[in-house]
Amino acid sequence: MAIQTQQPDAEERISLATQWQLIWWRFRKHTLAQIGAVIVILFYLVALLADFLAYSDPTYVEAQRSLLPPHGIQWFDDGKFAPFVYGLKGTRDPVTFKRVYVTDTSQKYPLRFFGKGFEWKFLGFKFDRHLLAVEGAPAEEVLFLLGTDSLGRDLWSRLMYATRTSLTIGLLGVTLSLFLGILLGGISGYYGGPLDTFIQRVIEVIRSIPTIPLWMGLGAALPREWSVTQVYFAITVILSLIGWTELARVVRGRFLSLREEDYITAAELAGCSQLRIIFRHMVPSFLSHIIAATTLAIPAMIISETALSFLGLGLRPPAVSWGVLLQDAQNVQSLAISPWLVIPTIPVIVVILSLNFLGDGLRDAADPYG
Amino acid sequence: MTDQSKEILLDVRNLRKYFPIQKGFLRRVVGHVRAVDDVTLYVRRGETLSLVGESGCGKTTTARCIVRALKPTSGQILLRGPDGVVDLAPLPKRQLRPWRRHMQMIFQDPYSSLNPRMTLFDIVSEPMLVNGIKDRQTRMDRVAELLQLVGLRPEYMRRFPHAFSGGERQRIGIARALALNPSLVIADEPVSALDVSVQAQILNLLLDLQAQLGLTLLFVAHDLSVVKHISERVAVMYVGRIVETAPTPTLFAAPKHPYTEALLAAVPKPDPDLKGQRMLLEGEVADPANPPSGCYFHPRCRYALDLCRTVTPQQEEVAADHFVSCHRARELTLRGVKRT
Ligand SMILES: Nc1ncnc2c1ncn2[C@@H]1O[C@H](COP(=O)(O)OP(=O)(O)O)[C@@H](O)[C@H]1O
Ligand SMILES: [Mg+2]
């Protein structure tokens, strides 16, 4: 029979393995996907802990310190490990009369891990601890790991908050698309007939509209006086308006192919109710596909949000997202003078690639019986 | 072999199933595939009726209509239950549920017929669970018993189907079909997807189970060689229609329909000298979406007359239990196979 070979243990293990174990074993073979998964998890941790990882108040404006270049940490003092930053001294350039900052090596500000900084709230509780804090001066005035933007705000801290916004908008948008996609795709695939035809035509029409002009139109239609939160949700809705179509297709396709499986017929003949057939037989076999499709949909959402905000049609300041940050890097001049403003492209690229690798790996592993 | 005194368990009359063919943006119906086009047959309690025909002639569709996985376009499906006869054909899904347990199906493809995400226990016990046997221990005992019955070890209960070969999967499918003690089991080409070496084992299992449990079997096959030893009667199907039904010995020795004769000629013979006799079917199987006029078989029939091109032959009983749909049934003497 099925057993009795040299490695009865391994055989036994496989024959008792559930769907998720098999998927996991298959996923484990995808090195790239696993690296992607780790990076994605790290990024979402950053999104969760943005307040803690930032050390400066992202809205703290100081025009005097605009466009400061990155200002590094000194890790050793007198050969001992004692991280500190030097102070900054403002002088006026005698030729251009522009204010420039030079490092003042006579002033040292020690850095503390888990020290006190600006106050933040999480789940209604107030905290003031940060991963990095400066002793002797407000962090906003001396610590600039990645430099500052044109209003003198610390880029590192803003990047932390931008990561939170951009990643959650992707997640929220996908959740909404998922809801619409499963509902409409499920109806389409399960009932078929004229309803299916209608939904498929609607999807085709939506997908044939070029996305950028559509988003631009919708984005431009958002009232200027809306609050940051309102715009945030409006953008999610706009993004998922298109995002659901792909997921609906995946769901419909799975439903259609599952309807043909004999085990579905067998379940019906056994006397199972519709609900039992859907939830006991159909959903488990496309859940993994949905997860993969969802993972692949998130990067598209993130890119879209970034593009929209970059064009000034998505989130608007004071909201902080990757796209909003990159708005500062829009002209060649600012790039030439302050190249650190392009740094926010790095997380965009890294996250998009990681999510794509992860999604690819999940998609390959999603059907362990194929 | 056939016992005419036994009561008729399943009586199918003028069963039709047409699938619409849709075209274009609005999915207009431009025609129909007549997958099942007037099937009439009956099965007596305790016997095996084989339904034989080439691929695509509508055997699976017939089987699925009978178990009501599909809704027939028209016709009657009369099933004798414990409290009388019911016509299943017009019943909506909801009203079918109490009848389902009397009829179960064994599928052709052992890989598609078992949910890969469920253990053997879940697969085999599901019919019991949804029919009110909630107690887990009762179901475990019954599953163990069923697995033993089909030749599998009860310890396999916790395993998933991917651990099993095609033949073993087919056994699992049989165990599931038997879970509710159905009176009628429809086996849709249960061995044609299996290795030749395993086919005989599964056929023997079905025969044993039939004898042991007094099952009534409707056995679907695509050639006559398989059915000879397992069925009391054979129904031959061509393009959605039953062309001939007869007790197995009669059908093999003295067929009355030219199509049956041709199928018999195609059965592999042990005697190599008889090879020359393979006069075979010419032409293509008719398209069920666009069948010929009159008798569907006339374009390929060696004995066709003008009448056959225009008038559809009716099924008539030429002898006891022997039904033929052919205008020339009574005048032709056709060649069967003597002995094998
Ligand atoms: N769901 C369906 N929709 C349209 N046509 C179908 C469908 N199922 C079967 N058919 C057609 O009906 C005919 C009979 O098919 P089937 O019953 O599977 O034959 P068999 O089991 O004898 O090989 C074939 O021509 C097939 O293409
Ligand atoms: Mg078939």
XYZ file of C-alpha atoms and ligand atoms in Angstrom:
738
model
C 0.000 0.000 0.000
C 1.095 3.548 0.420
C 3.739 2.889 3.023
C 6.491 0.319 3.582
C 9.541 1.909 2.019
C 12.905 2.703 3.536
C 11.697 5.832 5.282
C 8.374 4.993 6.809
C 8.634 8.078 9.021
C 8.884 10.543 6.165
C 6.086 8.812 4.290
C 3.966 8.787 7.389
C 4.616 12.476 7.884
C 3.538 13.311 4.358
C 0.444 11.169 4.440
C -0.726 12.925 7.584
C 0.159 16.410 6.372
C -2.587 18.978 6.090
C -2.915 21.399 3.231
C -1.144 24.140 5.170
C 1.778 21.916 6.048
C 2.235 20.964 2.425
C 2.049 24.606 1.389
C 4.575 25.487 4.039
C 6.994 22.764 2.900
C 6.711 23.981 -0.646
C 7.129 27.593 0.345
C 10.273 26.679 2.244
C 11.908 25.824 -1.057
C 11.542 29.418 -2.282
C 14.526 31.229 -0.828
C 13.695 34.513 -2.487
C 10.121 34.412 -1.258
C 11.301 33.758 2.278
C 13.716 36.666 2.181
C 10.818 38.730 0.851
C 8.639 37.556 3.718
C 11.223 38.571 6.326
C 11.658 42.008 4.781
C 7.913 42.548 4.534
C 7.495 41.578 8.177
C 10.262 43.995 9.172
C 8.607 46.772 7.235
C 5.255 46.160 8.827
C 6.991 46.176 12.216
C 8.337 49.603 11.301
C 4.810 50.666 10.418
C 3.598 49.424 13.785
C 6.442 50.999 15.773
C 6.839 54.176 13.718
C 6.445 56.454 16.757
C 9.052 54.563 18.683
C 11.553 54.392 15.825
C 11.214 58.066 15.017
C 13.135 60.365 17.349
C 11.889 63.736 16.148
C 8.388 65.086 15.917
C 7.644 64.727 12.179
C 5.702 67.970 12.123
C 8.334 70.045 13.928
C 9.151 72.811 11.460
C 12.326 74.891 11.663
C 12.956 76.840 8.490
C 16.410 77.757 9.768
C 17.536 74.182 9.448
C 16.077 73.415 6.027
C 17.809 70.945 3.724
C 20.466 69.844 6.161
C 22.523 66.950 4.851
C 22.599 63.695 6.859
C 24.454 64.209 10.084
C 25.983 61.015 11.361
C 26.350 59.444 14.757
C 29.779 59.115 16.328
C 29.865 55.688 17.935
C 33.102 55.895 19.975
C 34.316 58.533 22.345
C 37.897 58.151 23.546
C 37.989 54.558 22.313
C 34.964 53.619 24.383
C 31.531 52.782 22.993
C 29.548 55.902 23.786
C 27.493 57.119 20.845
C 27.011 60.876 20.543
C 26.366 63.550 17.942
C 28.216 66.772 17.471
C 26.372 70.031 17.686
C 25.607 72.179 14.691
C 26.673 75.773 14.336
C 24.927 78.090 11.959
C 27.008 80.591 9.996
C 26.340 82.722 6.967
C 28.084 81.982 3.741
C 30.019 85.168 2.958
C 29.463 84.786 -0.799
C 25.877 83.650 -1.142
C 24.647 84.921 2.218
C 22.932 81.589 2.640
C 22.786 80.131 6.053
C 24.938 77.011 6.294
C 25.496 74.677 9.182
C 28.833 73.338 10.146
C 29.575 70.613 12.619
C 30.651 72.030 15.937
C 33.038 69.452 17.363
C 33.238 71.267 20.654
C 29.675 70.344 21.453
C 28.825 66.705 22.089
C 25.353 65.379 22.756
C 25.288 61.798 24.059
C 22.715 59.427 22.580
C 20.540 57.222 24.731
C 18.697 54.101 23.636
C 15.109 53.970 24.878
C 15.469 57.541 26.066
C 12.882 60.274 26.297
C 11.760 62.366 23.356
C 8.565 63.825 21.954
C 5.308 62.461 23.227
C 3.256 59.958 21.212
C 0.021 58.124 21.694
C -0.772 54.535 21.049
C -4.144 52.930 21.743
C -4.993 55.870 23.934
C -1.855 55.601 26.071
C 0.810 58.253 26.115
C 4.460 57.380 25.692
C 7.661 59.388 25.340
C 10.267 56.691 24.889
C 12.125 56.288 21.595
C 14.704 53.934 20.198
C 17.113 56.859 20.006
C 17.056 59.948 22.148
C 19.476 62.819 22.660
C 20.592 64.092 26.003
C 21.167 67.775 26.540
C 19.165 69.113 23.611
C 15.890 68.263 21.821
C 16.472 65.622 19.158
C 14.756 67.936 16.698
C 17.687 70.300 16.920
C 20.729 68.044 16.701
C 19.958 64.557 15.343
C 19.449 64.288 11.549
C 20.308 60.754 10.422
C 19.010 61.299 6.908
C 19.087 65.086 6.805
C 16.085 67.407 6.668
C 13.558 68.531 4.101
C 12.892 72.057 2.859
C 10.988 72.928 6.042
C 13.694 71.588 8.323
C 11.842 68.455 9.378
C 13.860 65.349 10.112
C 13.702 62.949 7.159
C 14.308 59.747 9.143
C 11.422 60.403 11.484
C 9.157 61.386 8.636
C 10.156 58.265 6.753
C 8.995 56.131 9.680
C 5.565 57.732 9.608
C 5.440 57.621 5.826
C 6.104 53.886 5.971
C 3.158 53.505 8.286
C 0.844 55.456 6.003
C 1.941 53.879 2.750
C 1.922 50.312 4.014
C -1.409 50.564 5.781
C -3.072 52.246 2.857
C -1.989 49.251 0.767
C -3.366 46.860 3.343
C -6.634 48.711 3.790
C -7.105 49.089 0.060
C -6.516 45.397 -0.417
C -8.938 44.508 2.362
C -11.625 46.546 0.711
C -10.816 45.057 -2.719
C -10.816 41.630 -1.184
C -14.259 42.148 0.227
C -15.641 43.388 -3.088
C -13.659 40.806 -5.048
C -14.795 37.801 -3.024
C -18.383 38.961 -2.923
C -18.754 39.797 -6.604
C -16.364 37.124 -7.858
C -18.096 34.537 -5.703
C -21.553 35.490 -6.927
C -20.263 35.511 -10.473
C -18.629 32.124 -10.249
C -21.136 30.329 -8.089
C -24.356 31.366 -9.741
C -23.105 31.925 -13.296
C -25.697 32.878 -15.887
C -26.708 36.436 -16.715
C -25.427 37.808 -13.409
C -21.991 36.403 -14.175
C -22.092 37.904 -17.666
C -23.058 41.272 -16.256
C -20.335 41.312 -13.594
C -17.718 40.185 -16.097
C -18.676 42.990 -18.487
C -18.473 45.548 -15.688
C -15.010 44.271 -14.782
C -13.890 44.516 -18.390
C -15.143 48.078 -18.645
C -13.416 49.114 -15.407
C -10.185 47.480 -16.455
C -10.207 49.101 -19.861
C -10.137 52.588 -18.338
C -6.533 53.810 -18.125
C -5.826 53.924 -14.415
C -3.688 57.036 -14.065
C -6.194 59.451 -15.689
C -9.011 57.803 -13.747
C -7.205 58.217 -10.457
C -6.179 61.722 -11.369
C -9.785 62.581 -12.088
C -11.039 61.036 -8.888
C -8.128 62.413 -6.881
C -8.723 65.899 -8.204
C -12.377 65.601 -7.313
C -11.600 65.215 -3.600
C -12.617 68.409 -1.832
C -9.629 70.482 -0.717
C -11.071 71.099 2.696
C -11.244 67.403 3.604
C -9.219 66.329 6.600
C -6.191 64.079 6.340
C -8.197 61.090 7.534
C -10.993 61.707 5.067
C -8.570 61.947 2.181
C -6.800 58.820 3.423
C -9.978 56.788 3.279
C -11.078 58.337 0.022
C -7.791 57.311 -1.562
C -8.177 53.753 -0.267
C -11.610 53.579 -1.840
C -10.318 54.942 -5.126
C -7.499 52.424 -5.205
C -9.724 49.462 -4.407
C -12.217 50.531 -7.048
C -9.839 49.014 -9.540
C -8.059 46.548 -7.292
C -11.137 44.389 -6.695
C -11.474 43.401 -10.324
C -8.341 41.267 -10.317
C -9.317 39.511 -7.096
C -12.849 38.973 -8.360
C -11.394 37.206 -11.369
C -9.264 34.948 -9.221
C -12.215 34.047 -7.014
C -14.538 33.472 -9.940
C -11.974 31.332 -11.693
C -11.529 29.157 -8.620
C -15.264 28.794 -8.146
C -15.717 27.779 -11.766
C -12.964 25.195 -11.664
C -14.126 23.874 -8.293
C -17.672 23.428 -9.524
C -16.282 20.892 -11.969
C -14.534 18.852 -9.297
C -16.186 15.535 -8.600
C -15.771 15.915 -4.868
C -18.129 18.864 -4.949
C -20.705 16.697 -6.725
C -20.025 13.947 -4.196
C -20.677 16.370 -1.350
C -23.928 17.420 -2.943
C -24.971 13.792 -3.388
C -24.086 13.104 0.229
C -26.718 15.669 1.132
C -24.518 18.607 2.152
C -26.169 21.996 2.276
C -25.058 24.811 -0.033
C -23.394 26.572 2.877
C -21.480 23.483 3.874
C -20.297 22.934 0.311
C -19.103 26.511 0.051
C -17.405 26.746 3.431
C -16.199 23.189 3.976
C -15.201 22.301 0.426
C -14.756 25.384 -1.693
C -13.339 28.111 0.540
C -10.479 26.030 2.000
C -9.293 25.158 -1.459
C -9.094 28.691 -2.682
C -8.066 30.428 0.500
C -4.401 29.890 -0.292
C -4.909 31.286 -3.781
C -6.635 34.310 -2.334
C -3.781 34.917 0.061
C -1.296 34.779 -2.805
C -3.377 37.053 -5.008
C -3.784 39.482 -2.128
C -0.073 39.594 -1.482
C 0.475 40.401 -5.124
C -2.185 43.110 -5.023
C -0.630 45.047 -2.138
C 2.437 46.312 -4.067
C 0.190 47.602 -6.827
C -1.753 49.566 -4.234
C 1.397 50.961 -2.660
C 2.806 52.020 -6.011
C -0.500 53.653 -6.930
C -0.703 55.591 -3.709
C 2.891 56.703 -4.070
C 2.320 57.782 -7.658
C -0.870 59.649 -6.821
C 0.646 61.455 -3.872
C 3.780 62.217 -5.836
C 1.605 63.899 -8.447
C -0.091 65.878 -5.690
C -3.432 64.137 -6.220
C -3.301 61.643 -3.404
C -2.487 62.338 0.180
C -1.561 65.921 0.862
C 0.628 67.434 3.547
C 0.382 67.414 6.544
C -0.152 63.713 5.833
C 3.143 61.887 5.404
C 3.522 59.061 2.939
C 6.290 57.909 0.647
C 4.655 59.728 -2.230
C 4.332 62.912 -0.193
C 7.998 62.722 0.810
C 9.042 62.220 -2.774
C 7.177 65.333 -3.815
C 10.128 67.217 -2.343
C 12.411 65.429 -4.760
C 10.443 66.471 -7.792
C 12.766 68.998 -9.379
C 16.267 68.516 -10.619
C 17.563 71.471 -8.654
C 16.581 70.097 -5.310
C 18.025 66.767 -6.310
C 21.346 68.329 -7.193
C 21.599 70.295 -3.975
C 20.043 67.807 -1.580
C 20.233 64.256 -2.989
C 19.173 62.698 0.329
C 15.590 63.668 -0.472
C 15.481 60.702 -2.870
C 16.139 58.278 -0.030
C 12.405 57.438 0.319
C 12.558 55.637 -3.045
C 14.686 52.939 -1.425
C 11.961 51.595 0.874
C 9.455 51.834 -1.969
C 11.596 49.654 -4.208
C 12.574 47.225 -1.463
C 9.013 46.696 -0.266
C 7.529 46.332 -3.721
C 10.153 43.786 -4.720
C 9.817 41.854 -1.478
C 6.047 41.705 -1.721
C 6.293 40.515 -5.308
C 8.780 37.782 -4.436
C 6.662 36.746 -1.493
C 3.498 36.718 -3.594
C 5.185 34.677 -6.306
C 6.365 32.129 -3.788
C 2.933 31.927 -2.202
C 1.283 31.512 -5.566
C 3.558 28.635 -6.447
C 2.969 26.995 -3.100
C -0.753 27.708 -2.994
C -1.806 24.529 -4.733
C 0.298 21.757 -3.228
C -1.720 19.091 -4.999
C -1.250 20.441 -8.515
C -29.642 -14.831 -15.466
C -32.161 -12.038 -15.283
C -34.936 -12.511 -12.858
C -38.005 -10.814 -14.162
C -39.869 -11.252 -10.927
C -37.662 -8.779 -9.092
C -39.149 -5.374 -8.631
C -37.909 -2.440 -10.634
C -35.854 -0.119 -8.445
C -35.057 2.587 -10.963
C -37.126 3.363 -14.000
C -35.887 6.102 -16.315
C -38.256 7.215 -19.020
C -37.529 9.494 -21.968
C -34.755 11.272 -20.146
C -33.332 14.274 -21.979
C -30.585 16.679 -21.087
C -29.785 19.511 -23.467
C -26.915 21.899 -22.732
C -27.362 25.341 -24.234
C -24.600 26.588 -26.530
C -23.996 30.265 -25.884
C -22.257 32.726 -28.135
C -21.202 36.327 -28.195
C -21.129 39.261 -25.862
C -24.607 38.689 -24.489
C -24.297 34.877 -24.388
C -27.206 34.283 -26.685
C -28.308 30.667 -26.914
C -27.547 29.573 -30.451
C -28.266 25.866 -30.111
C -28.187 22.853 -27.837
C -25.882 19.925 -27.215
C -28.227 16.975 -26.954
C -26.021 15.116 -24.501
C -28.884 12.850 -23.467
C -31.611 12.546 -26.034
C -34.334 10.163 -25.015
C -32.934 7.557 -22.661
C -35.271 4.902 -21.370
C -34.013 2.137 -19.124
C -34.791 0.359 -15.899
C -32.797 -1.440 -13.242
C -34.172 -4.263 -11.118
C -33.333 -4.578 -7.474
C -30.115 -6.475 -6.894
C -28.983 -6.632 -10.500
C -26.238 -4.915 -12.468
C -27.154 -3.012 -15.578
C -24.227 -1.859 -17.680
C -24.522 1.282 -19.735
C -22.081 1.109 -22.634
C -21.176 3.570 -25.351
C -18.297 5.418 -26.928
C -16.766 8.436 -25.229
C -18.939 11.497 -25.493
C -22.181 9.623 -26.093
C -23.707 10.977 -22.896
C -23.148 8.242 -20.330
C -21.814 10.543 -17.629
C -24.548 13.064 -18.267
C -27.150 10.299 -17.957
C -25.610 9.133 -14.696
C -25.454 12.651 -13.296
C -29.067 13.295 -14.222
C -30.190 10.091 -12.534
C -28.468 10.980 -9.259
C -29.750 14.492 -9.834
C -26.405 16.254 -9.838
C -27.886 17.762 -12.997
C -31.422 18.817 -13.689
C -32.803 16.932 -16.685
C -34.422 18.892 -19.480
C -37.339 16.461 -19.501
C -38.276 12.896 -18.702
C -38.962 10.874 -15.601
C -36.628 9.293 -13.074
C -38.734 6.952 -10.987
C -37.040 5.621 -7.892
C -38.612 3.138 -5.516
C -37.963 4.263 -1.989
C -39.050 2.683 1.294
C -42.373 4.485 1.079
C -43.277 4.266 -2.564
C -42.098 5.493 -5.920
C -41.051 9.072 -6.517
C -40.204 10.939 -9.705
C -36.904 12.674 -9.005
C -36.712 14.566 -12.290
C -38.835 17.590 -11.412
C -37.830 17.912 -7.741
C -35.990 21.071 -6.707
C -32.711 20.672 -4.808
C -34.233 21.173 -1.400
C -36.779 18.405 -1.816
C -34.163 16.027 -3.178
C -32.163 15.855 0.007
C -34.164 13.089 1.731
C -33.830 10.950 -1.415
C -30.121 11.396 -1.925
C -29.115 8.709 0.536
C -30.759 6.011 -1.575
C -28.563 6.682 -4.601
C -24.834 7.194 -4.573
C -22.235 7.562 -7.263
C -18.701 6.297 -7.822
C -16.735 8.627 -10.030
C -14.477 8.034 -12.961
C -11.537 10.161 -11.874
C -10.210 9.072 -8.471
C -8.093 12.224 -8.280
C -10.944 14.666 -8.634
C -13.438 12.735 -6.559
C -11.746 13.127 -3.155
C -11.271 16.490 -1.508
C -7.484 16.673 -1.033
C -7.927 18.848 2.039
C -9.924 16.336 4.048
C -8.778 13.210 5.827
C -10.180 9.824 4.924
C -12.267 9.960 8.048
C -13.785 13.297 7.058
C -14.382 12.147 3.500
C -16.025 8.850 4.310
C -17.974 10.101 7.305
C -19.315 13.272 5.728
C -22.460 11.598 4.319
C -23.235 10.326 7.825
C -22.516 13.656 9.440
C -24.840 15.601 7.181
C -27.501 12.943 7.526
C -27.768 13.298 11.253
C -25.140 10.941 12.690
C -23.324 13.483 14.815
C -21.639 11.197 17.300
C -17.962 10.991 16.435
C -17.328 7.557 17.874
C -20.223 6.044 15.949
C -18.840 7.514 12.769
C -15.311 6.352 13.540
C -16.546 2.808 14.015
C -18.518 2.913 10.826
C -15.631 4.399 8.815
C -13.310 1.701 10.142
C -15.833 -0.911 9.113
C -16.254 0.607 5.656
C -12.522 0.889 5.065
C -12.120 -2.751 5.946
C -14.965 -3.616 3.641
C -13.224 -2.003 0.675
C -9.846 -3.492 1.555
C -8.108 -0.603 3.292
C -6.639 -0.543 6.758
C -8.737 1.343 9.302
C -5.584 3.055 10.601
C -5.490 5.029 7.339
C -8.423 7.072 8.592
C -6.260 10.027 9.619
C -4.427 10.260 6.330
C -5.074 12.547 3.435
C -5.888 11.287 -0.069
C -2.524 12.371 -1.471
C -0.953 9.417 0.314
C -2.848 6.924 -1.853
C -2.639 5.463 -5.330
C -5.424 5.647 -7.917
C -6.777 2.221 -7.058
C -6.767 2.959 -3.342
C -8.489 6.264 -3.943
C -11.163 4.480 -5.896
C -11.661 2.209 -2.896
C -12.068 5.272 -0.700
C -14.662 6.613 -3.134
C -16.503 3.321 -2.919
C -16.430 3.429 0.879
C -17.938 6.910 0.796
C -20.639 5.791 -1.626
C -21.572 2.928 0.689
C -21.587 4.989 3.875
C -25.347 5.489 3.916
C -26.308 2.002 2.719
C -27.725 3.199 -0.593
C -29.994 0.878 -2.503
C -28.624 2.006 -5.886
C -25.001 2.693 -6.736
C -24.078 4.289 -10.041
C -20.477 3.615 -11.014
C -19.320 5.909 -13.803
C -16.434 4.127 -15.516
C -14.922 3.324 -12.124
C -11.892 1.546 -13.570
C -11.135 3.323 -16.828
C -8.733 5.792 -15.181
C -6.808 3.007 -13.437
C -3.835 0.867 -14.373
C -4.837 -2.333 -16.103
C -3.324 -4.323 -13.259
C -5.614 -2.626 -10.748
C -8.784 -2.663 -12.828
C -9.601 -6.284 -12.105
C -9.143 -5.766 -8.360
C -11.646 -2.940 -8.286
C -14.134 -4.827 -10.469
C -13.885 -7.841 -8.178
C -14.361 -5.600 -5.177
C -17.550 -4.214 -6.698
C -18.819 -7.728 -7.429
C -18.025 -8.888 -3.898
C -19.713 -5.874 -2.374
C -22.747 -6.390 -4.525
C -23.098 -9.965 -3.409
C -22.376 -9.109 0.207
C -24.656 -6.076 0.511
C -27.264 -6.839 -2.106
C -26.460 -3.689 -4.034
C -28.112 -2.637 -7.210
C -25.529 -1.372 -9.685
C -25.742 0.819 -12.725
C -22.331 0.299 -14.237
C -21.106 2.693 -16.902
C -18.383 1.569 -19.299
C -17.039 2.644 -22.647
C -16.539 -0.782 -24.142
C -18.167 -4.127 -23.940
C -15.131 -6.104 -22.834
C -15.399 -4.963 -19.219
C -19.081 -5.545 -18.739
C -19.451 -9.125 -19.857
C -18.650 -10.729 -16.552
C -20.228 -8.299 -14.210
C -23.663 -7.452 -15.533
C -26.964 -9.229 -15.934
C -28.108 -6.815 -18.617
C -26.454 -4.303 -20.916
C -27.802 -1.077 -22.388
C -25.964 0.270 -25.430
C -25.973 3.993 -25.972
C -25.231 5.996 -29.090
C -25.290 9.821 -29.263
C -27.590 10.342 -26.329
C -29.926 7.438 -27.073
C -30.263 3.869 -25.934
C -30.145 1.764 -29.064
C -30.371 -1.673 -27.540
C -30.964 -3.208 -24.120
C -30.712 -6.939 -23.584
C -29.660 -9.604 -21.112
C -25.883 -9.921 -21.392
C -25.730 -13.394 -23.017
C -28.354 -12.430 -25.596
C -26.637 -9.173 -26.404
C -23.302 -10.841 -26.965
C -24.618 -13.816 -28.882
C -27.385 -12.270 -30.922
C -27.316 -8.496 -31.058
C -30.209 -6.817 -32.826
C -28.816 -3.358 -33.465
C -26.080 -2.744 -36.072
C -24.239 -0.482 -33.624
C -24.088 -3.250 -31.021
C -22.728 -5.554 -33.699
C -19.999 -3.050 -34.494
C -19.107 -2.626 -30.814
C -18.896 -6.380 -30.386
C -16.580 -6.598 -33.340
C -14.307 -4.134 -31.617
C -13.981 -6.254 -28.493
C -10.461 -7.698 -28.396
C -10.600 -11.391 -29.103
C -8.349 -14.017 -27.619
C -8.193 -15.925 -30.892
C -5.791 -14.200 -33.327
C -7.350 -15.982 -36.331
C -10.499 -13.977 -35.883
C -8.684 -10.703 -36.397
C -9.761 -10.474 -40.021
C -13.350 -10.230 -38.929
C -12.904 -6.762 -37.516
C -15.323 -5.003 -39.763
C -15.516 -1.729 -38.169
C -17.333 1.481 -37.848
C -16.721 3.962 -40.563
C -17.165 7.689 -40.294
C -17.311 9.955 -37.315
C -19.504 9.783 -34.245
C -22.427 12.123 -34.811
C -22.214 15.560 -33.223
C -24.740 15.775 -30.382
C -25.105 19.496 -31.108
C -26.160 18.760 -34.648
C -27.395 15.170 -34.879
C -28.413 13.563 -38.186
C -32.047 13.202 -39.138
C -33.944 9.983 -38.578
C -31.899 7.290 -36.865
C -28.762 8.941 -35.463
C -26.729 5.929 -36.502
C -27.764 5.838 -40.176
C -24.690 7.662 -41.637
C -22.459 4.887 -40.284
C -24.842 1.988 -40.667
C -24.188 -0.711 -43.246
C -27.822 -1.686 -43.329
C -29.388 1.766 -43.593
C -32.466 2.264 -45.772
C -34.148 5.451 -46.924
C -36.566 5.073 -44.052
C -33.668 5.300 -41.572
C -32.687 8.722 -42.903
C -36.054 10.269 -42.227
C -37.900 8.473 -39.459
C -36.616 8.088 -35.921
C -37.014 4.443 -34.862
C -38.972 3.754 -31.689
C -37.793 1.417 -29.009
C -39.553 -1.941 -29.269
C -39.378 -5.106 -27.235
C -38.279 -7.903 -29.573
C -38.059 -10.483 -26.810
C -38.443 -10.510 -23.072
C -36.151 -7.808 -21.635
C -34.707 -7.200 -25.100
C -35.360 -3.701 -26.466
C -34.082 -2.366 -29.772
C -34.460 0.956 -31.571
C -33.953 -0.044 -35.179
C -36.329 -0.181 -38.154
C -34.775 -3.429 -39.310
C -34.420 -5.117 -35.933
C -36.694 -8.014 -36.826
C -35.346 -8.737 -40.288
C -31.582 -8.532 -39.818
C -29.428 -11.336 -38.544
C -26.348 -9.791 -36.989
C -23.109 -11.306 -35.907
C -22.373 -11.614 -32.232
C -19.500 -13.291 -30.482
C -19.797 -16.987 -29.808
C -17.580 -17.752 -26.888
C -14.641 -16.169 -25.290
N -21.749 20.821 -18.791
C -21.774 20.602 -20.128
N -22.011 21.637 -20.969
C -22.048 21.433 -22.300
N -21.870 20.258 -22.888
C -21.634 19.188 -22.115
C -21.557 19.305 -20.692
N -21.303 18.079 -20.167
C -21.200 17.246 -21.215
N -21.405 17.901 -22.384
C -21.398 17.288 -23.729
O -22.326 16.242 -23.730
C -21.835 15.140 -24.454
C -21.841 13.903 -23.598
O -20.855 14.009 -22.591
P -20.649 12.907 -21.462
O -21.961 12.652 -20.811
O -19.552 13.345 -20.593
O -20.215 11.640 -22.315
P -19.521 10.293 -21.843
O -19.568 10.218 -20.364
O -20.334 9.232 -22.499
O -18.146 10.304 -22.387
C -20.467 15.529 -24.964
O -20.588 15.964 -26.302
C -20.070 16.658 -24.073
O -19.262 17.559 -24.778
Mg -17.937 9.970 -19.028
